[in-house]
mmCIF file of C-alpha atoms in Angstrom:
data_model
loop_
_atom_site.group_PDB
_atom_site.id
_atom_site.type_symbol
_atom_site.label_atom_id
_atom_site.label_comp_id
_atom_site.label_asym_id
_atom_site.label_seq_id
_atom_site.Cartn_x
_atom_site.Cartn_y
_atom_site.Cartn_z
ATOM 1 C CA MET A 21 0.056 -0.033 -0.061
ATOM 2 C CA LYS A 22 1.046 3.573 -0.471
ATOM 3 C CA THR A 23 1.989 5.547 2.676
ATOM 4 C CA PHE A 24 3.855 8.611 3.911
ATOM 5 C CA MET A 25 6.398 7.645 6.591
ATOM 6 C CA ILE A 26 9.558 8.553 8.404
ATOM 7 C CA GLU A 27 12.605 6.350 8.477
ATOM 8 C CA ARG A 28 14.366 8.454 11.319
ATOM 9 C CA TYR A 29 13.329 11.093 13.894
ATOM 10 C CA GLY A 30 14.144 14.791 13.675
ATOM 11 C CA ASP A 31 14.400 15.147 9.867
ATOM 12 C CA LYS A 32 11.775 17.598 8.768
ATOM 13 C CA ALA A 33 12.461 16.616 5.166
ATOM 14 C CA GLY A 34 12.311 13.053 6.013
ATOM 15 C CA VAL A 35 8.618 12.517 5.689
ATOM 16 C CA ARG A 36 8.460 10.581 2.294
ATOM 17 C CA ALA A 37 6.088 8.651 0.114
ATOM 18 C CA GLY A 38 6.741 4.833 0.136
ATOM 19 C CA GLU A 39 5.177 1.480 -0.200
ATOM 20 C CA MET A 40 4.522 -0.648 2.859
ATOM 21 C CA PRO A 41 2.914 -4.191 3.290
ATOM 22 C CA ASP A 42 -0.749 -4.215 3.803
ATOM 23 C CA PRO A 43 -1.686 -4.490 7.474
ATOM 24 C CA GLN A 44 -2.424 -7.743 9.158
ATOM 25 C CA VAL A 45 -5.933 -8.090 10.395
ATOM 26 C CA GLY A 46 -6.381 -9.440 13.884
ATOM 27 C CA ALA A 47 -9.548 -11.156 15.337
ATOM 28 C CA ASP A 48 -10.816 -7.975 16.887
ATOM 29 C CA ASP A 49 -9.613 -5.620 13.972
ATOM 30 C CA ILE A 50 -11.392 -4.116 11.069
ATOM 31 C CA LEU A 51 -9.488 -3.167 7.942
ATOM 32 C CA VAL A 52 -10.338 0.316 6.787
ATOM 33 C CA GLN A 53 -9.744 1.774 3.271
ATOM 34 C CA ILE A 54 -8.930 5.328 4.265
ATOM 35 C CA HIS A 55 -10.646 8.020 2.315
ATOM 36 C CA ALA A 56 -9.336 10.914 4.440
ATOM 37 C CA ALA A 57 -7.085 11.730 7.309
ATOM 38 C CA SER A 58 -6.139 14.947 9.067
ATOM 39 C CA VAL A 59 -2.873 16.580 10.026
ATOM 40 C CA ASN A 60 -2.340 17.246 13.837
ATOM 41 C CA PRO A 61 0.529 18.882 15.611
ATOM 42 C CA LEU A 62 0.992 15.491 17.181
ATOM 43 C CA ASP A 63 2.191 14.223 13.894
ATOM 44 C CA LEU A 64 4.834 16.986 13.782
ATOM 45 C CA ARG A 65 6.016 16.037 17.289
ATOM 46 C CA LEU A 66 6.214 12.441 16.494
ATOM 47 C CA ARG A 67 8.274 13.202 13.466
ATOM 48 C CA ASP A 68 10.625 15.220 15.506
ATOM 49 C CA GLY A 69 10.931 12.326 18.173
ATOM 50 C CA ASP A 70 9.474 14.366 21.011
ATOM 51 C CA PHE A 71 7.676 11.249 22.418
ATOM 52 C CA LYS A 72 10.149 8.604 21.689
ATOM 53 C CA ALA A 73 11.000 8.099 25.402
ATOM 54 C CA PHE A 74 7.481 6.798 26.013
ATOM 55 C CA LEU A 75 6.186 5.915 22.592
ATOM 56 C CA PRO A 76 8.946 3.626 21.304
ATOM 57 C CA TYR A 77 7.771 3.103 17.741
ATOM 58 C CA ARG A 78 9.576 0.769 15.431
ATOM 59 C CA LEU A 79 10.893 2.651 12.356
ATOM 60 C CA PRO A 80 9.996 3.141 9.534
ATOM 61 C CA LEU A 81 6.787 4.718 10.988
ATOM 62 C CA ILE A 82 3.656 5.672 9.077
ATOM 63 C CA LEU A 83 2.321 8.961 10.469
ATOM 64 C CA GLY A 84 -1.247 10.007 10.824
ATOM 65 C CA ASN A 85 -3.671 9.927 13.891
ATOM 66 C CA ASP A 86 -7.097 10.024 12.605
ATOM 67 C CA LEU A 87 -9.116 8.802 9.711
ATOM 68 C CA ALA A 88 -12.516 8.342 7.869
ATOM 69 C CA GLY A 89 -13.090 5.496 5.480
ATOM 70 C CA VAL A 90 -14.900 2.276 4.584
ATOM 71 C CA VAL A 91 -14.570 -1.089 6.099
ATOM 72 C CA VAL A 92 -13.122 -3.647 3.583
ATOM 73 C CA GLN A 93 -12.376 -6.657 5.912
ATOM 74 C CA VAL A 94 -13.501 -7.688 9.533
ATOM 75 C CA GLY A 95 -11.765 -10.056 11.909
ATOM 76 C CA SER A 96 -13.281 -13.251 13.160
ATOM 77 C CA ALA A 97 -14.320 -11.727 16.394
ATOM 78 C CA VAL A 98 -15.693 -8.433 15.194
ATOM 79 C CA THR A 99 -19.299 -7.800 16.079
ATOM 80 C CA ARG A 100 -19.701 -4.010 15.632
ATOM 81 C CA PHE A 101 -18.975 -3.599 11.976
ATOM 82 C CA ALA A 102 -19.455 -5.115 8.601
ATOM 83 C CA VAL A 103 -17.847 -4.683 5.181
ATOM 84 C CA GLY A 104 -19.053 -1.510 3.569
ATOM 85 C CA ASP A 105 -19.636 0.454 6.690
ATOM 86 C CA GLU A 106 -18.461 4.090 6.760
ATOM 87 C CA VAL A 107 -16.419 4.762 9.932
ATOM 88 C CA TYR A 108 -14.131 7.275 11.591
ATOM 89 C CA ALA A 109 -11.592 6.754 14.225
ATOM 90 C CA ARG A 110 -8.456 7.818 16.174
ATOM 91 C CA PRO A 111 -6.438 4.573 16.255
ATOM 92 C CA ASP A 112 -4.781 3.578 19.499
ATOM 93 C CA LYS A 113 -1.447 5.329 20.139
ATOM 94 C CA ASP A 114 0.408 2.058 19.556
ATOM 95 C CA ARG A 115 -1.285 1.585 16.114
ATOM 96 C CA ILE A 116 -1.182 4.898 14.378
ATOM 97 C CA GLY A 117 -0.537 5.258 10.654
ATOM 98 C CA THR A 118 -3.441 6.889 8.763
ATOM 99 C CA PHE A 119 -1.363 8.498 6.143
ATOM 100 C CA ALA A 120 -1.932 5.306 4.117
ATOM 101 C CA GLU A 121 -4.306 3.567 1.942
ATOM 102 C CA LEU A 122 -5.274 1.021 4.559
ATOM 103 C CA ILE A 123 -5.119 0.645 8.258
ATOM 104 C CA ALA A 124 -6.209 -2.193 10.747
ATOM 105 C CA VAL A 125 -7.861 -0.731 13.751
ATOM 106 C CA HIS A 126 -9.404 -2.488 16.891
ATOM 107 C CA GLN A 127 -13.072 -2.426 16.702
ATOM 108 C CA ASP A 128 -13.358 -0.606 20.122
ATOM 109 C CA ASP A 129 -11.562 2.298 18.789
ATOM 110 C CA VAL A 130 -13.966 2.892 15.741
ATOM 111 C CA ALA A 131 -17.383 4.404 15.484
ATOM 112 C CA ALA A 132 -19.906 4.850 12.523
ATOM 113 C CA LYS A 133 -19.161 7.965 10.561
ATOM 114 C CA PRO A 134 -21.518 10.812 11.364
ATOM 115 C CA ALA A 135 -24.133 10.513 8.475
ATOM 116 C CA THR A 136 -24.228 14.339 7.819
ATOM 117 C CA LEU A 137 -20.463 14.696 7.169
ATOM 118 C CA THR A 138 -18.222 14.211 4.187
ATOM 119 C CA MET A 139 -15.365 11.789 4.609
ATOM 120 C CA GLU A 140 -13.076 14.934 4.856
ATOM 121 C CA GLU A 141 -15.079 16.524 7.492
ATOM 122 C CA ALA A 142 -15.305 13.312 9.503
ATOM 123 C CA ALA A 143 -11.532 12.817 9.278
ATOM 124 C CA SER A 144 -10.952 16.188 10.831
ATOM 125 C CA LEU A 145 -12.640 15.218 14.073
ATOM 126 C CA PRO A 146 -11.549 12.136 16.039
ATOM 127 C CA LEU A 147 -8.419 13.259 17.756
ATOM 128 C CA VAL A 148 -9.540 16.798 18.438
ATOM 129 C CA ALA A 149 -13.097 15.760 19.471
ATOM 130 C CA LEU A 150 -11.795 12.964 21.792
ATOM 131 C CA THR A 151 -9.282 15.418 23.329
ATOM 132 C CA SER A 152 -12.093 17.903 24.043
ATOM 133 C CA TRP A 153 -14.320 15.230 25.500
ATOM 134 C CA GLN A 154 -11.651 13.725 27.728
ATOM 135 C CA ALA A 155 -10.541 17.133 28.886
ATOM 136 C CA LEU A 156 -13.998 18.726 29.584
ATOM 137 C CA VAL A 157 -16.307 15.780 30.266
ATOM 138 C CA GLU A 158 -14.145 13.043 31.581
ATOM 139 C CA ARG A 159 -11.491 14.973 33.560
ATOM 140 C CA ALA A 160 -12.887 18.443 34.335
ATOM 141 C CA ARG A 161 -16.633 17.207 34.533
ATOM 142 C CA VAL A 162 -17.682 20.646 33.425
ATOM 143 C CA MET A 163 -21.249 21.638 34.722
ATOM 144 C CA PRO A 164 -23.706 24.072 33.581
ATOM 145 C CA GLY A 165 -22.888 27.612 34.651
ATOM 146 C CA GLN A 166 -19.203 27.021 35.091
ATOM 147 C CA LYS A 167 -16.575 29.241 33.565
ATOM 148 C CA VAL A 168 -14.268 27.585 31.068
ATOM 149 C CA LEU A 169 -11.331 29.175 29.274
ATOM 150 C CA ILE A 170 -10.158 27.487 26.115
ATOM 151 C CA HIS A 171 -6.890 28.748 24.537
ATOM 152 C CA ALA A 172 -6.286 29.080 20.808
ATOM 153 C CA GLY A 173 -10.107 28.878 20.134
ATOM 154 C CA SER A 174 -9.598 28.817 16.312
ATOM 155 C CA GLY A 175 -7.196 25.867 16.443
ATOM 156 C CA GLY A 176 -8.084 22.184 15.710
ATOM 157 C CA VAL A 177 -8.803 21.338 19.370
ATOM 158 C CA GLY A 178 -10.159 24.825 20.224
ATOM 159 C CA THR A 179 -12.866 24.946 17.575
ATOM 160 C CA ILE A 180 -14.381 21.673 18.896
ATOM 161 C CA ALA A 181 -13.728 22.399 22.556
ATOM 162 C CA VAL A 182 -15.471 25.713 22.378
ATOM 163 C CA GLN A 183 -18.564 24.163 20.944
ATOM 164 C CA LEU A 184 -18.472 21.192 23.413
ATOM 165 C CA ALA A 185 -18.005 23.439 26.397
ATOM 166 C CA LYS A 186 -21.128 25.413 25.308
ATOM 167 C CA GLN A 187 -23.174 22.279 24.885
ATOM 168 C CA LEU A 188 -22.176 21.280 28.471
ATOM 169 C CA GLY A 189 -23.792 24.665 29.583
ATOM 170 C CA ALA A 190 -20.501 26.527 30.372
ATOM 171 C CA HIS A 191 -19.794 30.161 30.115
ATOM 172 C CA VAL A 192 -16.923 29.950 27.583
ATOM 173 C CA ALA A 193 -14.096 32.299 27.011
ATOM 174 C CA THR A 194 -11.314 31.834 24.450
ATOM 175 C CA THR A 195 -8.212 33.527 23.108
ATOM 176 C CA ALA A 196 -8.015 34.212 19.333
ATOM 177 C CA SER A 197 -6.987 37.044 17.066
ATOM 178 C CA THR A 198 -9.556 39.904 15.985
ATOM 179 C CA ALA A 199 -9.799 38.180 12.646
ATOM 180 C CA LYS A 200 -11.178 35.044 14.289
ATOM 181 C CA ALA A 201 -13.668 36.717 16.642
ATOM 182 C CA ASP A 202 -16.724 36.331 14.647
ATOM 183 C CA LEU A 203 -16.015 32.601 14.037
ATOM 184 C CA MET A 204 -15.471 32.128 17.790
ATOM 185 C CA LYS A 205 -18.786 33.735 18.485
ATOM 186 C CA GLU A 206 -20.520 31.595 15.994
ATOM 187 C CA LEU A 207 -19.105 28.485 17.549
ATOM 188 C CA GLY A 208 -20.462 29.667 21.069
ATOM 189 C CA ALA A 209 -17.793 31.651 22.678
ATOM 190 C CA ASP A 210 -19.160 34.233 25.155
ATOM 191 C CA VAL A 211 -15.932 36.142 25.524
ATOM 192 C CA VAL A 212 -13.184 36.426 22.904
ATOM 193 C CA VAL A 213 -9.871 37.924 24.149
ATOM 194 C CA ASP A 214 -7.576 39.228 21.330
ATOM 195 C CA TYR A 215 -4.284 37.837 22.428
ATOM 196 C CA LYS A 216 -2.553 40.440 20.273
ATOM 197 C CA LYS A 217 -4.088 43.211 22.174
ATOM 198 C CA GLN A 218 -4.887 41.983 25.608
ATOM 199 C CA ALA A 219 -3.219 39.938 28.265
ATOM 200 C CA PHE A 220 -5.847 37.251 29.023
ATOM 201 C CA GLU A 221 -4.719 36.849 32.619
ATOM 202 C CA THR A 222 -5.599 40.506 33.291
ATOM 203 C CA VAL A 223 -9.109 40.451 32.032
ATOM 204 C CA LEU A 224 -10.285 36.996 32.985
ATOM 205 C CA HIS A 225 -10.901 35.931 36.592
ATOM 206 C CA GLY A 226 -12.750 33.312 38.735
ATOM 207 C CA TYR A 227 -12.618 30.483 36.080
ATOM 208 C CA ASP A 228 -13.356 26.943 37.002
ATOM 209 C CA VAL A 229 -11.491 25.176 34.158
ATOM 210 C CA VAL A 230 -8.703 26.139 31.700
ATOM 211 C CA LEU A 231 -7.893 23.942 28.648
ATOM 212 C CA ASP A 232 -4.365 24.794 27.690
ATOM 213 C CA THR A 233 -3.447 23.974 24.123
ATOM 214 C CA LEU A 234 -0.250 26.128 24.013
ATOM 215 C CA GLY A 235 2.021 25.394 27.061
ATOM 216 C CA GLY A 236 4.924 27.547 28.058
ATOM 217 C CA GLU A 237 4.014 31.084 29.363
ATOM 218 C CA THR A 238 0.375 30.678 28.574
ATOM 219 C CA LEU A 239 0.187 27.639 30.806
ATOM 220 C CA GLU A 240 1.841 29.565 33.754
ATOM 221 C CA LYS A 241 -0.411 32.488 33.199
ATOM 222 C CA SER A 242 -3.494 30.361 33.112
ATOM 223 C CA LEU A 243 -3.061 29.428 36.816
ATOM 224 C CA GLN A 244 -3.824 33.164 37.515
ATOM 225 C CA VAL A 245 -7.289 33.143 36.035
ATOM 226 C CA LEU A 246 -8.587 30.126 38.051
ATOM 227 C CA LYS A 247 -10.608 30.448 41.181
ATOM 228 C CA PRO A 248 -9.617 28.408 44.228
ATOM 229 C CA GLY A 249 -10.365 24.714 43.444
ATOM 230 C CA GLY A 250 -10.004 25.279 39.668
ATOM 231 C CA LYS A 251 -8.300 23.015 37.120
ATOM 232 C CA VAL A 252 -5.979 23.612 34.336
ATOM 233 C CA ILE A 253 -5.755 20.744 31.915
ATOM 234 C CA SER A 254 -3.010 20.933 29.340
ATOM 235 C CA ILE A 255 -2.296 18.939 26.153
ATOM 236 C CA ALA A 256 0.973 20.994 25.554
ATOM 237 C CA GLY A 257 2.404 21.284 29.022
ATOM 238 C CA PRO A 258 4.862 18.996 30.929
ATOM 239 C CA PRO A 259 3.753 15.458 31.624
ATOM 240 C CA ASP A 260 2.994 14.770 35.196
ATOM 241 C CA PRO A 261 3.260 11.677 37.539
ATOM 242 C CA ALA A 262 -0.357 10.647 36.974
ATOM 243 C CA PHE A 263 0.326 10.357 33.239
ATOM 244 C CA ALA A 264 3.492 8.370 33.931
ATOM 245 C CA ARG A 265 1.469 5.978 36.024
ATOM 246 C CA GLU A 266 -1.217 5.583 33.442
ATOM 247 C CA LEU A 267 1.470 4.948 30.868
ATOM 248 C CA GLY A 268 3.070 2.228 33.092
ATOM 249 C CA ALA A 269 6.423 3.997 32.765
ATOM 250 C CA LYS A 270 9.573 2.609 34.176
ATOM 251 C CA PRO A 271 10.856 4.204 37.535
ATOM 252 C CA ILE A 272 13.395 6.484 35.875
ATOM 253 C CA LEU A 273 10.841 7.815 33.369
ATOM 254 C CA ARG A 274 8.397 8.464 36.034
ATOM 255 C CA LEU A 275 10.981 10.491 38.020
ATOM 256 C CA ALA A 276 11.818 12.423 34.936
ATOM 257 C CA MET A 277 8.173 13.305 34.152
ATOM 258 C CA SER A 278 7.681 14.323 37.729
ATOM 259 C CA ALA A 279 10.658 16.538 37.539
ATOM 260 C CA LEU A 280 9.437 18.211 34.281
ATOM 261 C CA SER A 281 6.110 19.202 35.808
ATOM 262 C CA PHE A 282 7.311 19.953 39.418
ATOM 263 C CA ARG A 283 7.417 23.651 39.040
ATOM 264 C CA THR A 284 3.978 23.973 37.445
ATOM 265 C CA ARG A 285 2.360 21.592 39.998
ATOM 266 C CA ARG A 286 4.010 23.502 42.817
ATOM 267 C CA ARG A 287 2.805 26.831 41.482
ATOM 268 C CA ALA A 288 -0.719 25.468 41.073
ATOM 269 C CA LYS A 289 -0.766 24.140 44.628
ATOM 270 C CA ARG A 290 0.261 27.639 45.983
ATOM 271 C CA ARG A 291 -2.837 28.982 44.205
ATOM 272 C CA ASN A 292 -5.013 26.110 45.453
ATOM 273 C CA VAL A 293 -5.699 24.916 42.029
ATOM 274 C CA THR A 294 -4.711 21.783 40.061
ATOM 275 C CA TYR A 295 -2.656 21.079 36.938
ATOM 276 C CA SER A 296 -2.871 17.983 34.937
ATOM 277 C CA PHE A 297 -1.380 16.794 31.576
ATOM 278 C CA LEU A 298 -3.726 15.041 28.985
ATOM 279 C CA PHE A 299 -2.568 12.673 26.309
ATOM 280 C CA MET A 300 -5.739 11.581 24.772
ATOM 281 C CA LYS A 301 -6.770 8.017 24.368
ATOM 282 C CA ALA A 302 -8.622 6.238 21.573
ATOM 283 C CA SER A 303 -12.293 5.395 22.220
ATOM 284 C CA GLY A 304 -14.958 4.386 19.861
ATOM 285 C CA ASP A 305 -17.448 4.750 22.744
ATOM 286 C CA GLN A 306 -16.727 8.419 23.200
ATOM 287 C CA LEU A 307 -16.962 9.004 19.562
ATOM 288 C CA ARG A 308 -20.484 7.484 19.560
ATOM 289 C CA GLU A 309 -21.276 9.920 22.416
ATOM 290 C CA LEU A 310 -20.162 12.798 20.218
ATOM 291 C CA THR A 311 -21.871 11.630 17.034
ATOM 292 C CA PRO A 312 -25.389 12.819 17.862
ATOM 293 C CA LEU A 313 -24.090 16.159 18.666
ATOM 294 C CA ILE A 314 -22.370 16.293 15.223
ATOM 295 C CA ASP A 315 -25.286 14.870 13.325
ATOM 296 C CA THR A 316 -27.738 17.442 14.884
ATOM 297 C CA GLY A 317 -25.311 20.346 14.014
ATOM 298 C CA LYS A 318 -24.534 21.140 17.737
ATOM 299 C CA ILE A 319 -20.933 20.412 17.132
ATOM 300 C CA ARG A 320 -19.620 21.133 13.524
ATOM 301 C CA PRO A 321 -16.259 20.486 12.058
ATOM 302 C CA VAL A 322 -14.147 23.390 10.856
ATOM 303 C CA VAL A 323 -11.815 22.404 7.911
ATOM 304 C CA ASP A 324 -9.198 24.932 6.709
ATOM 305 C CA ARG A 325 -7.938 23.151 3.634
ATOM 306 C CA VAL A 326 -7.913 19.712 1.949
ATOM 307 C CA PHE A 327 -4.750 18.539 0.355
ATOM 308 C CA PRO A 328 -4.506 15.522 -2.076
ATOM 309 C CA PHE A 329 -2.699 12.451 -0.549
ATOM 310 C CA ALA A 330 0.275 12.971 -2.807
ATOM 311 C CA GLU A 331 0.846 16.284 -1.029
ATOM 312 C CA THR A 332 0.865 14.942 2.516
ATOM 313 C CA ARG A 333 4.266 16.496 3.295
ATOM 314 C CA GLN A 334 3.183 19.856 1.913
ATOM 315 C CA ALA A 335 0.094 19.428 4.314
ATOM 316 C CA MET A 336 2.345 18.948 7.285
ATOM 317 C CA GLU A 337 4.515 22.008 6.284
ATOM 318 C CA TYR A 338 1.378 24.075 5.907
ATOM 319 C CA VAL A 339 0.318 23.214 9.544
ATOM 320 C CA GLU A 340 3.884 23.575 10.931
ATOM 321 C CA LYS A 341 4.241 27.101 9.406
ATOM 322 C CA GLY A 342 0.876 28.177 11.088
ATOM 323 C CA ARG A 343 -0.761 28.941 7.763
ATOM 324 C CA ALA A 344 -4.143 27.373 8.580
ATOM 325 C CA LYS A 345 -6.679 30.155 9.228
ATOM 326 C CA ALA A 346 -8.935 27.996 11.461
ATOM 327 C CA GLY A 347 -9.519 24.396 12.274
ATOM 328 C CA LYS A 348 -8.062 21.354 10.637
ATOM 329 C CA VAL A 349 -6.005 20.476 7.602
ATOM 330 C CA VAL A 350 -7.192 17.413 5.946
ATOM 331 C CA VAL A 351 -5.443 14.890 3.450
ATOM 332 C CA ALA A 352 -7.885 13.210 0.967
ATOM 333 C CA MET A 353 -6.962 9.834 -0.511
ATOM 334 C CA THR A 354 -9.329 10.070 -3.505
#
């Protein structure tokens, strides 16, 4: 099958087209002919080797972390799906590789594609929708009337998280440029802070939850907008001990992760708030929870641009250079 892969870490020009054997299909797997996949910042970080300490992939590695397509084969124990079904998924972290013509995915990680979406629209959603769900529903347990700040509202995660937070009944603030303010309001934001003109930490106060998608100074300043007992959940900050335990990391790696996040956790504790790192997990069940919100238009995908499969490397460069205006960049196989 045709793929886009890397043969070594850290080489930005090393993403290349290549042939790989068709996937082996296990008893609980479905084989999906991929129609579309989307590009995530995670793909860039994997290419650069940022996670190789705890995600020891065998090289060459096919990149790509979410997909939409059609089932072409099912394993002997598969009960959820049949050949011909249209599906979407974020494969498990150990089985990525959606920049390819085919992929074998465990049936538990897959859901029926929302009927109202094109393949390209559906492919834009799994990773960012699951990230938003796991941050806001599973971990923060956002309740109606709570105040939620979502950073980079026009980004891939942000466009979905703003909509989901609003559906959960929250008062939603986000950071975005003036040019994106109208889109943010359309998606449900109550307050839009122009990060080019205002320091969000000086205008926002008393928030229950912050979803940090940027890390660095933004993460540190986010602690200031929380009320006592509030939570900052970061997908871009340093990993914490809870993540190391969840990963089953070796003791030396647990110590390293604890050290990386020590300063942030200490500052959070001083403010009587909490910090946690989120590395989202595959979940077909959670996608099925999200699908009705998508099919009824309560959550809609935001697609910036669609590239043909042959231009997958260019699509990654487009994302890396920050050229996307809002939402996701998608690669279409056909």
